[in-house]
Coordinates of C-alpha atoms and ligand atoms in Angstrom, one line a residue:
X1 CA -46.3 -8.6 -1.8
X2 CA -43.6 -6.1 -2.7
X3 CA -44.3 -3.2 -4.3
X4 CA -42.4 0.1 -5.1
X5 CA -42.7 3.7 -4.7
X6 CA -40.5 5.6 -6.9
X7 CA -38.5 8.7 -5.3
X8 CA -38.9 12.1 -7.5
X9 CA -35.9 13.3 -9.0
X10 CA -34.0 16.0 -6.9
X11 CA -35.3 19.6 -8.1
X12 CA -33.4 22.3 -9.4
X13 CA -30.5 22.1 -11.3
X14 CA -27.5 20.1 -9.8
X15 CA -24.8 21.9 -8.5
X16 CA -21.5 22.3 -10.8
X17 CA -18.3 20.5 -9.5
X18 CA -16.3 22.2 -6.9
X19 CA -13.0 23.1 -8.3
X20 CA -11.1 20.2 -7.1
X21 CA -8.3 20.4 -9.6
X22 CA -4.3 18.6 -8.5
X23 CA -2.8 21.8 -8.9
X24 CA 1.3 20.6 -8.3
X25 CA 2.8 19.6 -11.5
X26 CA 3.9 15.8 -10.6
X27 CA 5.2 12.5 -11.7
X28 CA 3.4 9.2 -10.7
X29 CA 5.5 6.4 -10.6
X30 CA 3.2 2.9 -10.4
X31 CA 5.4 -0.1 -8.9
X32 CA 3.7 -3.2 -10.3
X33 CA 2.7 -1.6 -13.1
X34 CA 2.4 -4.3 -15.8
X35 CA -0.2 -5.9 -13.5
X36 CA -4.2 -6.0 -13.4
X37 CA -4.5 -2.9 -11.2
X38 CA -2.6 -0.9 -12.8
X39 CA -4.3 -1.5 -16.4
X40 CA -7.7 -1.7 -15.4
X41 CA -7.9 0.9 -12.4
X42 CA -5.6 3.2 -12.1
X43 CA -4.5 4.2 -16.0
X44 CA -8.2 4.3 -16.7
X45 CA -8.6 6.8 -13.3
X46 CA -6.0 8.8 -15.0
X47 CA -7.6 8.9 -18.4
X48 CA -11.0 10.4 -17.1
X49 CA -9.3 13.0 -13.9
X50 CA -7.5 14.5 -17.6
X51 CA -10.5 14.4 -19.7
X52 CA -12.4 16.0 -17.0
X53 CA -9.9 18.3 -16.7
X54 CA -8.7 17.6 -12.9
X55 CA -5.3 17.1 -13.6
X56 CA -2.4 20.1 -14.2
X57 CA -0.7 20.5 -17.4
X58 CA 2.6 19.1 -17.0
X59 CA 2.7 15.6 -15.7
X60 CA 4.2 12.3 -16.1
X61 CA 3.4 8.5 -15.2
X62 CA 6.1 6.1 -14.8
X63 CA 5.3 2.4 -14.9
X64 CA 7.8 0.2 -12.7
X65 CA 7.9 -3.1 -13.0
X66 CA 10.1 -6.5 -13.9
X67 CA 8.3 -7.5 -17.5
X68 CA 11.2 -5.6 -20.2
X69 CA 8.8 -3.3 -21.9
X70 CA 9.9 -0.1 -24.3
X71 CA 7.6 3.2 -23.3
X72 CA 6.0 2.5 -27.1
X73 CA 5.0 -1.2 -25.9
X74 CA 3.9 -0.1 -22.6
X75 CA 1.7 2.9 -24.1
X76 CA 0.1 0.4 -26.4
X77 CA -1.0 -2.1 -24.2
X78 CA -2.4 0.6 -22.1
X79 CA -4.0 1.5 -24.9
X80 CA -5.4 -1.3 -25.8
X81 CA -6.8 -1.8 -22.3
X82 CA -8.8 1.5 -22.5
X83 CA -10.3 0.8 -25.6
X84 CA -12.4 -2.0 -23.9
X85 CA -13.1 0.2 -20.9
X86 CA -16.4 1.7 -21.1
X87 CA -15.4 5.1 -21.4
X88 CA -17.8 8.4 -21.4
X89 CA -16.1 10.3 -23.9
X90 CA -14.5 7.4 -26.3
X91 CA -13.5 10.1 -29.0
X92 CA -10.9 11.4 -26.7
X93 CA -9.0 8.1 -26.8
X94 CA -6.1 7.9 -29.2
X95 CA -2.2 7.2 -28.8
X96 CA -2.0 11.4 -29.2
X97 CA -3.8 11.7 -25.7
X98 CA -2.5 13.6 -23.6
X99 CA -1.8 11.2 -20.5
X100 CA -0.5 8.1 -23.4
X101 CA 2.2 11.0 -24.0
X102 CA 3.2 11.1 -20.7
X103 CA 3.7 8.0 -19.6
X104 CA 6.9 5.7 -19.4
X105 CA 7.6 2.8 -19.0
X106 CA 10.9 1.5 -16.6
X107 CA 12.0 -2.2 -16.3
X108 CA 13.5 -2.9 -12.9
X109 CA 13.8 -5.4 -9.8
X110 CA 11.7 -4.5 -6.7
X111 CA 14.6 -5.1 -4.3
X112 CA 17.6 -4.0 -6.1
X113 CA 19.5 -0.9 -5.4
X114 CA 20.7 -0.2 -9.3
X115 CA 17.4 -0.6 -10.4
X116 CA 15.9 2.2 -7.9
X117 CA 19.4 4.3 -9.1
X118 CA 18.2 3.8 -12.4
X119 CA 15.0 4.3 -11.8
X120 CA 15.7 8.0 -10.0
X121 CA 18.3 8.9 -13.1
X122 CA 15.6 7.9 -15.5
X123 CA 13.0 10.0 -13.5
X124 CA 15.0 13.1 -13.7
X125 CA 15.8 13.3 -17.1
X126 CA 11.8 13.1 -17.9
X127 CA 10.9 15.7 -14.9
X128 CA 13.8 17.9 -17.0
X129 CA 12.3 17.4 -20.5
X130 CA 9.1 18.0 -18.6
X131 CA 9.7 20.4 -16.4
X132 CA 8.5 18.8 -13.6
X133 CA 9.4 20.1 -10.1
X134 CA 10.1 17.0 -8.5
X135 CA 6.4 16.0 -6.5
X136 CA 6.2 12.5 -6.8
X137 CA 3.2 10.5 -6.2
X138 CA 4.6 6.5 -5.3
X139 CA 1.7 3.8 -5.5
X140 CA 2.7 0.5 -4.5
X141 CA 0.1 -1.8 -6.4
X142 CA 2.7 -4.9 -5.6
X143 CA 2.5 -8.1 -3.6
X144 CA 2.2 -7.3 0.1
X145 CA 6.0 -8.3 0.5
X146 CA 7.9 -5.7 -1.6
X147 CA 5.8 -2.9 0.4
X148 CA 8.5 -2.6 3.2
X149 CA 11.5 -3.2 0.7
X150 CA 10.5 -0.2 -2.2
X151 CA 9.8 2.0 1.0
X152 CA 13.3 1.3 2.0
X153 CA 14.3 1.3 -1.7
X154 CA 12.9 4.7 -2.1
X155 CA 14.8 6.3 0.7
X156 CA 17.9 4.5 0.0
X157 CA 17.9 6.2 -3.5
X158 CA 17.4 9.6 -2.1
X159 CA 14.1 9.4 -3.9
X160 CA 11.6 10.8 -0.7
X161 CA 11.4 14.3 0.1
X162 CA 11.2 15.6 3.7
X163 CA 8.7 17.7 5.5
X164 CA 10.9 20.7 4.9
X165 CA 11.3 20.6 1.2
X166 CA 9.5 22.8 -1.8
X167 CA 8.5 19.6 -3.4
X168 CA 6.3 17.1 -2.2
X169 CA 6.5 12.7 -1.7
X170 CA 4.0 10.3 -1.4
X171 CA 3.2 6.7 -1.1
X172 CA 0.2 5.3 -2.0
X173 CA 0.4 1.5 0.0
X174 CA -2.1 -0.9 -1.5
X175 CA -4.0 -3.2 0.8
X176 CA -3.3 -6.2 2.8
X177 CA -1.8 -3.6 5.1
X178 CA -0.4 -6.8 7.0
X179 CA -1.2 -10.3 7.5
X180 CA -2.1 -10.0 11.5
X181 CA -1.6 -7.0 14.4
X182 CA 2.1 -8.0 14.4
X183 CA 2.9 -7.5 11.3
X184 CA 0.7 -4.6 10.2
X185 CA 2.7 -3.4 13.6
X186 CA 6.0 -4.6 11.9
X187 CA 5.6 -2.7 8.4
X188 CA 3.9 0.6 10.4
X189 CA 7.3 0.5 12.1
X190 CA 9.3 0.4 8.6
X191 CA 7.3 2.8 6.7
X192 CA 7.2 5.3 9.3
X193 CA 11.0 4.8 9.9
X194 CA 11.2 7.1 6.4
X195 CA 7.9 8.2 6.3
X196 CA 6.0 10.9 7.7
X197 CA 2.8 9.8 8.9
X198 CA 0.9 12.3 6.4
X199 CA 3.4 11.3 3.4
X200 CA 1.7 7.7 3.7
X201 CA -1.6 7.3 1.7
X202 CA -2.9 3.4 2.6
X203 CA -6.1 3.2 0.8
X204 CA -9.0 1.3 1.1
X205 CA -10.7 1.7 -2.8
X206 CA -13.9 1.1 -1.0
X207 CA -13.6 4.6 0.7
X208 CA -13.6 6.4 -2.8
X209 CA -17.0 4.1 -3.7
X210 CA -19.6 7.4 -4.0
X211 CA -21.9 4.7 -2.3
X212 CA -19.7 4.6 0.6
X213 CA -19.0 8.4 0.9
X214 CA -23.1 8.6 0.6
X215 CA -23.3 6.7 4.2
X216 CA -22.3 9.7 5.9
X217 CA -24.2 12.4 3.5
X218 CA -27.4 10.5 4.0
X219 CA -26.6 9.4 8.3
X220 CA -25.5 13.2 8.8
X221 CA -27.5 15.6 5.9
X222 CA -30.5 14.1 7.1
X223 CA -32.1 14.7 10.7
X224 CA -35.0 12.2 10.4
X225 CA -33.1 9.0 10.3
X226 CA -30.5 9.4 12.6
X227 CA -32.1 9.7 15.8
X228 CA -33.0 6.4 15.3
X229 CA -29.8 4.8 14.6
X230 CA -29.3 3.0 18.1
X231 CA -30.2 0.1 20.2
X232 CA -33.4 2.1 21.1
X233 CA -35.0 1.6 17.6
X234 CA -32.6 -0.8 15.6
X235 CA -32.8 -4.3 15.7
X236 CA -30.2 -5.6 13.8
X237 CA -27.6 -4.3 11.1
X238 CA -26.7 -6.8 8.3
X239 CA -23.7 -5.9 6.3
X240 CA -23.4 -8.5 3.0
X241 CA -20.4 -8.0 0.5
X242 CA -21.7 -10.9 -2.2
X243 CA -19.4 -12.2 -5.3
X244 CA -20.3 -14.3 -8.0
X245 CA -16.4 -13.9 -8.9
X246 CA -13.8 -17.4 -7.4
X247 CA -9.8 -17.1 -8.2
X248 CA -10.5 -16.2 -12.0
X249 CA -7.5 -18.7 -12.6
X250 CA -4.7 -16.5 -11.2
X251 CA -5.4 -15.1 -8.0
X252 CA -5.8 -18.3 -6.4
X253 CA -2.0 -18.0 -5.2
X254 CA -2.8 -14.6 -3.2
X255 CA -5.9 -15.3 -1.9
X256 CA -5.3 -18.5 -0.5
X257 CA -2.6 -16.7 1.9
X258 CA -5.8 -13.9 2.8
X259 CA -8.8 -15.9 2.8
X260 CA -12.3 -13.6 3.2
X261 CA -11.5 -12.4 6.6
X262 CA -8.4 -10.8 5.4
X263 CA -9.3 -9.9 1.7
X264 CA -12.3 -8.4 2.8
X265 CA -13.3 -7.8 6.3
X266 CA -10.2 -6.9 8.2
X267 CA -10.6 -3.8 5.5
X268 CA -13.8 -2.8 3.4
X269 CA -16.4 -4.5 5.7
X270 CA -14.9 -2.8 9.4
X271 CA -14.5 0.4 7.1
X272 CA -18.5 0.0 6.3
X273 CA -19.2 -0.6 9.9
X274 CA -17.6 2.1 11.0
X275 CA -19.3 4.9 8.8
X276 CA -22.9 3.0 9.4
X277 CA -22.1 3.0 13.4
X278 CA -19.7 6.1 14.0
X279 CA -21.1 9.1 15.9
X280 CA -21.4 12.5 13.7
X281 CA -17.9 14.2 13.8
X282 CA -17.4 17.7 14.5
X283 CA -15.9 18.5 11.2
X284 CA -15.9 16.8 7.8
X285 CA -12.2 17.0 7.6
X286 CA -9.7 13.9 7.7
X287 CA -9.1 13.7 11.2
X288 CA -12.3 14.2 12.2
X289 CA -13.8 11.3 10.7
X290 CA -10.9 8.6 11.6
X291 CA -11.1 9.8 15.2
X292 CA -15.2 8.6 15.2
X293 CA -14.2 5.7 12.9
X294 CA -11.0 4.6 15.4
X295 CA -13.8 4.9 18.4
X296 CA -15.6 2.0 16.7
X297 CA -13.2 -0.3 15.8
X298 CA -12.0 0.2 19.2
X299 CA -15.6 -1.0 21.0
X300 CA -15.1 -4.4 19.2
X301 CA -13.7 -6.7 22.0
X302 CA -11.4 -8.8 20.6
X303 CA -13.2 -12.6 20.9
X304 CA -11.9 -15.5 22.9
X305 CA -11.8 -18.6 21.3
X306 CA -15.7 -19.5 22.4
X307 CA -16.9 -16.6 20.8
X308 CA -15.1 -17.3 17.7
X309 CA -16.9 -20.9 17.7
X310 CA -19.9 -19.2 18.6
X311 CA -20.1 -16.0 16.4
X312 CA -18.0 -16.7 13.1
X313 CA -19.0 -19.3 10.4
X314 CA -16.5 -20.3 7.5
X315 CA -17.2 -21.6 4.0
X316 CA -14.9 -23.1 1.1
X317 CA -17.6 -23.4 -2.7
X318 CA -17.4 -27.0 -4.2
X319 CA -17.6 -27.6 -7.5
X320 CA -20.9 -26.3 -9.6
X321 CA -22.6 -24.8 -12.5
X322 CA -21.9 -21.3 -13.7
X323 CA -26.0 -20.5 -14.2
X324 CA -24.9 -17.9 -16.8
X325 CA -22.3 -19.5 -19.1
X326 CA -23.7 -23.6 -18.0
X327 CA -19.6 -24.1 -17.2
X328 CA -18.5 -26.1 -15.0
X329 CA -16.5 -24.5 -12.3
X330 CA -13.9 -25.5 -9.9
X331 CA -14.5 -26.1 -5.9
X332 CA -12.2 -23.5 -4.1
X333 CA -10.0 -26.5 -3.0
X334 CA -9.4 -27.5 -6.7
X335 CA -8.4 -23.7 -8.0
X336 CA -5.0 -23.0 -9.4
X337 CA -2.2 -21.4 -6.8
X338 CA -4.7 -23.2 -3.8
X339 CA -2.4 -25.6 -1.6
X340 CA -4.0 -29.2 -1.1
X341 CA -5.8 -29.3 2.2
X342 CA -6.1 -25.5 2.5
X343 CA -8.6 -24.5 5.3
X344 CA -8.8 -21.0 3.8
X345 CA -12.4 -19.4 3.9
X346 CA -13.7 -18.2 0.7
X347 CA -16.6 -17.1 2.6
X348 CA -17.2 -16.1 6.3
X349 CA -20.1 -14.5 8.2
X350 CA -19.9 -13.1 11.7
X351 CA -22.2 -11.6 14.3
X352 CA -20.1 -8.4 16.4
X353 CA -21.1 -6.8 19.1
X354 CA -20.3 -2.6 19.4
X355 CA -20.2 -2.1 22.9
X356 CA -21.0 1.4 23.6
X357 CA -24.1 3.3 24.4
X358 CA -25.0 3.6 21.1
X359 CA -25.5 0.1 19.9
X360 CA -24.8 -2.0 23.0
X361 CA -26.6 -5.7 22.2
X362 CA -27.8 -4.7 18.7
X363 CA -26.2 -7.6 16.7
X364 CA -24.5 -6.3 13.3
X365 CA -24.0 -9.3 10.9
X366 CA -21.1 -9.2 8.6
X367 CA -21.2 -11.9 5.4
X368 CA -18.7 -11.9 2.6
X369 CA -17.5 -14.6 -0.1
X370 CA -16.7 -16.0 -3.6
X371 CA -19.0 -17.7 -5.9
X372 CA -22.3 -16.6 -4.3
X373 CA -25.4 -16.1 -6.1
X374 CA -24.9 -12.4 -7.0
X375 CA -22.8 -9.3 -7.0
X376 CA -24.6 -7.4 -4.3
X377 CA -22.7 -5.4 -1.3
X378 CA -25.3 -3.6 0.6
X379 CA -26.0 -2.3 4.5
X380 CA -29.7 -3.3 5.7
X381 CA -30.6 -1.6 9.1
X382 CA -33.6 -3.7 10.4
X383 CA -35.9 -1.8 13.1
X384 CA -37.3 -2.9 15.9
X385 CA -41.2 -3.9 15.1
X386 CA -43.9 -1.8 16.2
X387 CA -44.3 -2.8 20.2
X388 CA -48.5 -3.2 19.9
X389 CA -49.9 -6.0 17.6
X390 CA -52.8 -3.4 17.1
X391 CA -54.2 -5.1 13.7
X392 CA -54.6 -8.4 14.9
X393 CA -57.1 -6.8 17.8
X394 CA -60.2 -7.9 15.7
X395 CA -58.5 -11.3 14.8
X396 CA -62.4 -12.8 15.5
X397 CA -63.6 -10.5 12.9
X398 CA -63.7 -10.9 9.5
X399 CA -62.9 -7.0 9.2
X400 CA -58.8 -7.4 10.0
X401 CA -57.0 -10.6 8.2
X402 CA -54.1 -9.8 9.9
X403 CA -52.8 -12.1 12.2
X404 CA -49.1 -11.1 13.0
X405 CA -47.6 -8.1 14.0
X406 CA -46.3 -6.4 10.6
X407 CA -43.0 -7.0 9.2
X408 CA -39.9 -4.4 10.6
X409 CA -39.0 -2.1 8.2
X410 CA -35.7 -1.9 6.5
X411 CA -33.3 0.6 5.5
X412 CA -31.0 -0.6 2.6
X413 CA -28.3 1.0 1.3
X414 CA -27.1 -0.4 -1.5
X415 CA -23.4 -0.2 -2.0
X416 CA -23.5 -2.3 -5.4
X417 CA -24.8 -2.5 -8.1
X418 CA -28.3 -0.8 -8.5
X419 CA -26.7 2.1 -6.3
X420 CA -29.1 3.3 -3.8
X421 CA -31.8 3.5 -0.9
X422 CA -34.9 1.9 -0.1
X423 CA -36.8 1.9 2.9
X424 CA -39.4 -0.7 3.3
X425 CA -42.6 0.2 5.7
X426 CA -46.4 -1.6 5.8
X427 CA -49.2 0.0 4.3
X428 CA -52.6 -0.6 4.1
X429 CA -54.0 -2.6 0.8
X430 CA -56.6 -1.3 -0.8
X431 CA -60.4 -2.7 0.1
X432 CA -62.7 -2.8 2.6
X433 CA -61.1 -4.9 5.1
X434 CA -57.9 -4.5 6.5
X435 CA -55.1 -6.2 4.9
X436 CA -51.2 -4.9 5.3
X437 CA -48.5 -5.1 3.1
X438 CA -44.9 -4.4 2.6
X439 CA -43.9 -1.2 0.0
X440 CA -41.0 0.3 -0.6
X441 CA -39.8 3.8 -1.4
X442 CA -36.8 3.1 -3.9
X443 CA -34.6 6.1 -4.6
X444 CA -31.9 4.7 -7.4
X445 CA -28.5 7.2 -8.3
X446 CA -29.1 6.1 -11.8
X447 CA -32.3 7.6 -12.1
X448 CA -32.0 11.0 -9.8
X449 CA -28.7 12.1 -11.7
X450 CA -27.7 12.3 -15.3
X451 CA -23.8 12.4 -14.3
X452 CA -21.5 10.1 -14.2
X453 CA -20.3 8.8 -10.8
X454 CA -16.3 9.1 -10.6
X455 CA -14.7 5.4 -10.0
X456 CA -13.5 5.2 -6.9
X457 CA -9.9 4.8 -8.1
X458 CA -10.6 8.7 -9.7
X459 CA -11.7 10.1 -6.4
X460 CA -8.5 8.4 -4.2
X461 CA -6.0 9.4 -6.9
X462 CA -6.9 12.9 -7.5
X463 CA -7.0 13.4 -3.2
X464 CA -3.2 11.9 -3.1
X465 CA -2.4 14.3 -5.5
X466 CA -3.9 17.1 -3.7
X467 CA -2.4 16.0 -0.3
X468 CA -6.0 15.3 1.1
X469 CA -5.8 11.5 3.3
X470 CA -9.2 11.9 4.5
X471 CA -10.4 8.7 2.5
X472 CA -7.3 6.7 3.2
X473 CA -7.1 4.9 6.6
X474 CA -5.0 5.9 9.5
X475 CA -2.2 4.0 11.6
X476 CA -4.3 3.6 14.5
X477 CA -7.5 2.5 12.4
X478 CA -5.1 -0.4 10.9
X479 CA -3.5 -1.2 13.9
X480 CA -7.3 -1.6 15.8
X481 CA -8.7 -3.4 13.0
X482 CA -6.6 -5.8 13.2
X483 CA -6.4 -6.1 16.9
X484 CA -10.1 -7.4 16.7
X485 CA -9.6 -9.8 13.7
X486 CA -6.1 -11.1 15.0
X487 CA -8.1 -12.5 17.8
X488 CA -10.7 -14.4 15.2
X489 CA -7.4 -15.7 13.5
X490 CA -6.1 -16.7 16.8
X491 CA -9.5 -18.6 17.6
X492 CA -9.7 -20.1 14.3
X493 CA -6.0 -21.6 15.3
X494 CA -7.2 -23.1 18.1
X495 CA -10.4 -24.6 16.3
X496 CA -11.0 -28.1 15.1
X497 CA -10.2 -28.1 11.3
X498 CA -14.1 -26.4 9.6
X499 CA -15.7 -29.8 7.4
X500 CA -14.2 -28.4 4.3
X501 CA -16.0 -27.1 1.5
X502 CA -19.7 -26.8 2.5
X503 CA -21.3 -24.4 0.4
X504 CA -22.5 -24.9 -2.9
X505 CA -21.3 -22.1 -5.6
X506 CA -23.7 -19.3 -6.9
X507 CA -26.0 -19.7 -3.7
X508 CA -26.2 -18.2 -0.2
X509 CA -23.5 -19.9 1.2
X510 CA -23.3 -21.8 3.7
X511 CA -26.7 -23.1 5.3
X512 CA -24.4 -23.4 9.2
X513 CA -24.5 -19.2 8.8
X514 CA -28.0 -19.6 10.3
X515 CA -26.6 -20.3 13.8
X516 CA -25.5 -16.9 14.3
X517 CA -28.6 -16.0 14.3
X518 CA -30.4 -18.3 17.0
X519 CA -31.5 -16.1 19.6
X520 CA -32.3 -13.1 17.4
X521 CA -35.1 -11.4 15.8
X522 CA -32.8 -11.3 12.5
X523 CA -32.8 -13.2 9.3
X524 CA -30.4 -13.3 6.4
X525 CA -31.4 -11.3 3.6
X526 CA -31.5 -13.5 1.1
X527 CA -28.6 -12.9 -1.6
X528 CA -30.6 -13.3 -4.7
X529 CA -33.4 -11.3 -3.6
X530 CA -31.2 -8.2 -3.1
Ligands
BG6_1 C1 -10.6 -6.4 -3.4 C2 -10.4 -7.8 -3.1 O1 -10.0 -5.6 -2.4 O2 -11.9 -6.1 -3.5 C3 -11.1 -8.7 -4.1 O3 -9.0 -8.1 -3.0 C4 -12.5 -8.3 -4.3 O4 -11.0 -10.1 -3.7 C5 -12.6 -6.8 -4.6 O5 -13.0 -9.0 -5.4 C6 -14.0 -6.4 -4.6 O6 -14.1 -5.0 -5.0 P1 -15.4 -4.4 -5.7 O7 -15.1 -3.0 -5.9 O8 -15.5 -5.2 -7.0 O9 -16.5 -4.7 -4.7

């Protein structure tokens, strides 16, 4: 039986918002910027760091991409794109707003010198009629190809400032960061050829989830959970990112190239790892934090090609049902931009070892994938059980039905949706004889706090404006990350080709994910039940 214990809401009143404000004057210039990111993410982010009065008074947004577009065409579709935003204040939004005035729009070619030229000469005039000092903010929200290219683009155009200059450059380098180690290694190489290392912003949006900047509030604000994160009281650590989303029709082209492990693991889940198993740092501040984060990723032994057969499991969805809509949907191999015969996962599971003192032999099991039964990302911590079976001592009387150890208890944090914490533990059930049953204490964001929670987009903006990388990841994270999945990639190579697809949409995914369990105390959580 489950039942619930509510968590009071916090007491007192909440504390205002530091005063967090981009100071610098600045132009944004969004490369890509006619595609989905840019219109549902980042002009959005924009919209409420104004309303909420984060961002200076003189600014200006360029959009840069192929499409031909007039500044009036690209400020109404924009526009338009708010409008079905769920927005907090909706009577702020009209083509007078202050950030529809300020943004542009610029047609050009990704790797063409006259288009950057044109570009720069089109960028001065505004920061002129603007009076803008010249701090440009550069986010590359384009295919992983053109990252390299506009970074050389930029510098060829005189367009990057250097460390010694009043004014400030930055470039914001959307995710993959690389396909494998080499060539993460290989575009490190070119972006820091014109690059400072602190002028390079590669962001991780999971990082700016309040959820994920919670892990370390609640592992380090707290002192009565923490001494038992380790191998001495934790069982197992299960670490599910769930979709119900496939390709969606059009990013069937990129994904197929990425696959799960790629998309998702070599980035957001290794980034949730590392603040779940990471050792307090000494400071809060940027550097701090990557060098405990780095120390992780660096305790995952790369696998040989036995462990990957042993300790990874891959998926592909066939064709189904959409439950919600009764549609019938596509099987992975089937979407549009997927090549015949592709062996891309749309779903994988793992089971990694952390070898240090800390967690040495505590399994943590990573899942991710498409088309499973619900949007859920979550960490569960599983304890150890209690090490007496003390209420199955009268098992002969009728005084004690008990007649197992009880259950471990669970520590959820739950990334997505229904942001929160629960903690499950066994209590006694009411009635003369002695029955046990799981609770939980549920504490839900929702319900302790009336404010609005900043999109993560909002929070990893407004920080490249003010110059703070402490939510963006490092080099030597990248390069380590991918040092441990290059060697699952590598494995994978060598692998007989996975029985292709094998997991039913808008389930659990694959029933073979069970293996990685065999010789553990663990279970899956099940998906639907989260
Ligand atoms: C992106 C992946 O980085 O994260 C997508 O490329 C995935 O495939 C998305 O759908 C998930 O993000 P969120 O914030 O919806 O959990």
């Amino acid at each position: 039986m489950k039942t619930s214990v509510q968590i009071q809401k916090p007491s007192g009143p909440l504390p205002e918002e530091p005063a967090m404000q981009a100071r610098d004057p600045f132009t944004l210039v969004i490369f890509g910027a006619s595609g989905d990111l840019s219109k549902r993410k980042l002009i959005p982010a924009l919209y409420h760091l104004d309303n909420a009065g984060y961002l200076p008074d003189r600014y200006a947004v360029v959009g840069f991409s192929r499409t031909p577009l007039s500044d009036a065409q690209y400020r109404d579709a924009m526009l338009a794109d708010l409008k079905t935003q769920k927005l907090n204040e909706p009577e702020k939004l009209t083509a007078q707003h202050k950030l529809l005035q300020a943004l542009h729009y610029h047609p050009g070619n990704n790797d063409e010198a006259d288009s950057f030229k044109r570009l720069e000469a089109r960028i001065r005039e505004l920061e002129r009629e603007r009076k803008l000092p010249g701090n440009r903010l550069y986010y590359l929200s384009v295919a992983p190809e053109f990252f390299a290219t506009i970074v050389r683009r930029l510098h060829e155009a005189g367009m990057i400032r250097g460390k010694n200059d009043a004014t400030w450059s930055r470039v914001i380098i959307e995710k993959p960061f690389g396909t494998d180690l080499q060539s993460a290694r290989a575009l490190n190489i070119a972006v820091t050829a014109v690059l400072d290392e602190n002028q390079i912003y590669r962001i991780d949006h999971y990082l700016g989830k309040e959820t994920v900047q919670n892990i370390l509030g609640f592992r380090f604000g707290n002192s009565i959970f923490e001494p038992l994160f380790n191998q001495k009281y934790v069982d197992n650590v299960q670490i599910t990112v769930a979709e119900t989303l496939g390709m969606e029709g059009r990013r069937g082209a990129y994904y197929d190239g990425a696959g799960a492990i790629r998309d998702m693991v070599q980035n957001h889940m290794l980034q949730l790892l590392c603040l779940t198993a990471m050792e307090p740092p000494s400071t809060l501040d940027g550097t701090s934090i990557r060098d405990e984060k780095v120390k992780v990723l660096r305790a995952l032994e790369p696998m040989s090609v036995d462990e990957v057969a042993a300790y990874t499991v891959r998926g592909q969805y066939t064709p189904g049902q959409d439950p919600a809509t009764r549609q019938a949907i596509k099987g992975y191999p089937e979407e549009e931009g997927v090549k015949p015969g592709s062996v891309t996962e749309s779903y994988v599971a793992m089971r990694l070892q952390i070898e240090n003192w800390r967690w040495a032999g505590v399994p943590f099991l990573l899942r991710t994938g498409k088309r499973l039964k619900k949007r859920v990302s979550e960490i569960a911590v599983t304890f150890k059980r209690p090490p007496l079976h003390l209420f199955g001592k009268n098992q002969q009387s009728d005084y004690c039905l008990i007649s197992d150890r009880p259950k471990s208890n669970t520590l959820v944090l739950r990334i997505q949706p229904d942001e929160g914490i629960s903690l499950s533990f066994a209590c006694k059930q009411p009635g003369l004889q002695i029955q046990l049953n799981e609770v939980h204490m549920d504490f839900f964001y929702g319900q302790a706090f009336q404010q609005r929670s900043p999109e993560a987009y909002e929070r990893l903006l407004l920080d490249a404006l003010r110059g703070d990388a402490s939510l963006f990841t490092r080099s030597d994270e990248v390069d380590s990350a991918w040092k441990f999945i290059t060697s699952i990639l590598n494995g994978w190579k060598e692998l007989p080709k996975p029985k292709f697809p094998n997991y039913a949409p808008f389930g659990d995914g694959p029933e073979e994910a069970h293996r990685l369990l065999s010789g553990t105390q663990a279970q899956w959580r099940s998906i639907g039940a989260m």
